[in-house]
Amino acid sequence: MSIIAQYGDVFIILACVFGFFMAWGVGANDVANAMGTSVGSKAITIRQAIIIAVVFEFLGAWLAGGQVTETIRKGIIDPSLLTGSPELLVYGMLASLLAAGLWLLIASARGWPVSTTHSIVGAIVGFAVAGLGVDSVGWGKVGQIAASWVVSPLLAGSIAYVLFRSVQVLIFENRDPFAAAKRYVPAYIFLVGFVISMVTLVKGLSHVGLDLSFGQSLLIAAAIGVVIMVLGILLENRVNREKKRAGDSFGYSSVERVFGVLMMFTACAMAFAHGSNDVANAVGPLAAVISVVGSNGDIGGAAALPWWVLVLGGGGIVVGLVTYGHKVIATVGTGITELTPSRGFAATLAAATTVVLASGTGLPISTTHTLVGAVLGVGLARGMAALNLRVLSTIVLSWLITLPAGALLSILFFFMLKGMFGV
């Protein structure tokens, strides 16, 4: 207890610095790959991606991120084991932030789209094993997270495959693809609005006191979907049929411009989905440190997020996306398979749907895994030859080493901090 009282201000300053570093990593890696399909398909510019990310990442984290934060903080380690020595939780959370941030820096420099969630989970597992013993870890929860390595890309890939096949059948194989796009794209826009609204209403707003029944949520989500569909139709009507270009006898370039409008909505959906699942994880350990220091070592205190913590996290995310995001955007947007707005739409909506559903259940799956799986599903809809298997193998290898890399770095930093503060 005396260590918390003696070094409380130092711990909070370190937590802010390390938390900003971790948020920078989220921006450089996770937000970058969340926006990779939209930028890679040339549906939106990098500037538009940054604006969308700033607005919808915050909304996702605030409205639907609470349950994932609880999983990260309470599901992986048993807080009661730290009651007698709360300073170990502080060291552990600081070590976890620094370890996950450093791994994200290494991965982003290499252009690897790895997982923020799995980086921080691996780091927390590492400090728990080193500081409290193997039995302190909720291995069942870690097992669920590990299972999501397979489940999330498979689910997202399946949804993306079905979505893109529907686009191919309904629009691209139609005698007049442009007219078909004008006819069917509003339905896809409705689907985007409905899915995001439904998950937010059912799972995300309980902590702000909005207690709706499933039927009420269904009606409100449908109404929101209709409003977004009408807005999409107004934007879509501005897209005129282009004269057929050389090598484009079917007029597909006009169709892709219609899907470019749709990509604006799916980019917002993906940013919201990412915020609901991953942004809270970046500031969760920071909130835990603030909570322990503010309550003079009370582990059971609620880790409320002060407003400035979200500002700090949001600032770090934007800086990371602007300064280093281009490398991961290139890998996801162009490295796996060639993307167009129609392909990018299917991948992005599939990933967003998977992530918000998982966020609602509290399972911290990886936005990265779902998005790469979705891009893979779109590529498979065009045949194996459309995929760059060398890039895919590198990505999968980076996934496998993320959790142990986070754990090892966290153990190292945990013992360094423990030694520095004289314990």
GROMACS .gro file of N, CA and C in nm, residues 5 37 53 109 145 217-218 243 254 317 366 393:
model
   36
    5ALA      N    1   0.100   0.467  -0.254
    5ALA     CA    2   0.093   0.604  -0.204
    5ALA      C    3   0.217   0.683  -0.240
   37THR      N    4  -0.927  -0.202  -4.660
   37THR     CA    5  -1.009  -0.238  -4.776
   37THR      C    6  -1.067  -0.115  -4.845
   53ALA      N    7  -1.239   0.738  -3.902
   53ALA     CA    8  -1.184   0.665  -3.787
   53ALA      C    9  -1.202   0.745  -3.658
  109ALA      N   10   0.606  -0.178  -3.849
  109ALA     CA   11   0.723  -0.147  -3.930
  109ALA      C   12   0.743  -0.249  -4.041
  145ILE      N   13  -1.023  -1.726  -2.646
  145ILE     CA   14  -0.959  -1.625  -2.730
  145ILE      C   15  -0.874  -1.692  -2.838
  217SER      N   16  -3.585  -0.308  -3.012
  217SER     CA   17  -3.455  -0.287  -3.078
  217SER      C   18  -3.464  -0.319  -3.226
  218LEU      N   19  -3.539  -0.426  -3.259
  218LEU     CA   20  -3.556  -0.466  -3.399
  218LEU      C   21  -3.622  -0.356  -3.481
  243LYS      N   22  -1.950   0.658  -6.998
  243LYS     CA   23  -1.930   0.595  -7.129
  243LYS      C   24  -1.834   0.478  -7.111
  254SER      N   25  -1.875   0.200  -6.402
  254SER     CA   26  -1.989   0.274  -6.346
  254SER      C   27  -2.045   0.203  -6.224
  317ILE      N   28  -0.428   0.710  -3.132
  317ILE     CA   29  -0.477   0.634  -3.247
  317ILE      C   30  -0.462   0.714  -3.376
  366SER      N   31  -1.026  -1.075  -3.278
  366SER     CA   32  -0.939  -0.978  -3.342
  366SER      C   33  -1.002  -0.920  -3.467
  393SER      N   34   0.074  -1.639  -4.597
  393SER     CA   35   0.153  -1.722  -4.505
  393SER      C   36   0.231  -1.636  -4.407
   0.00000   0.00000   0.00000
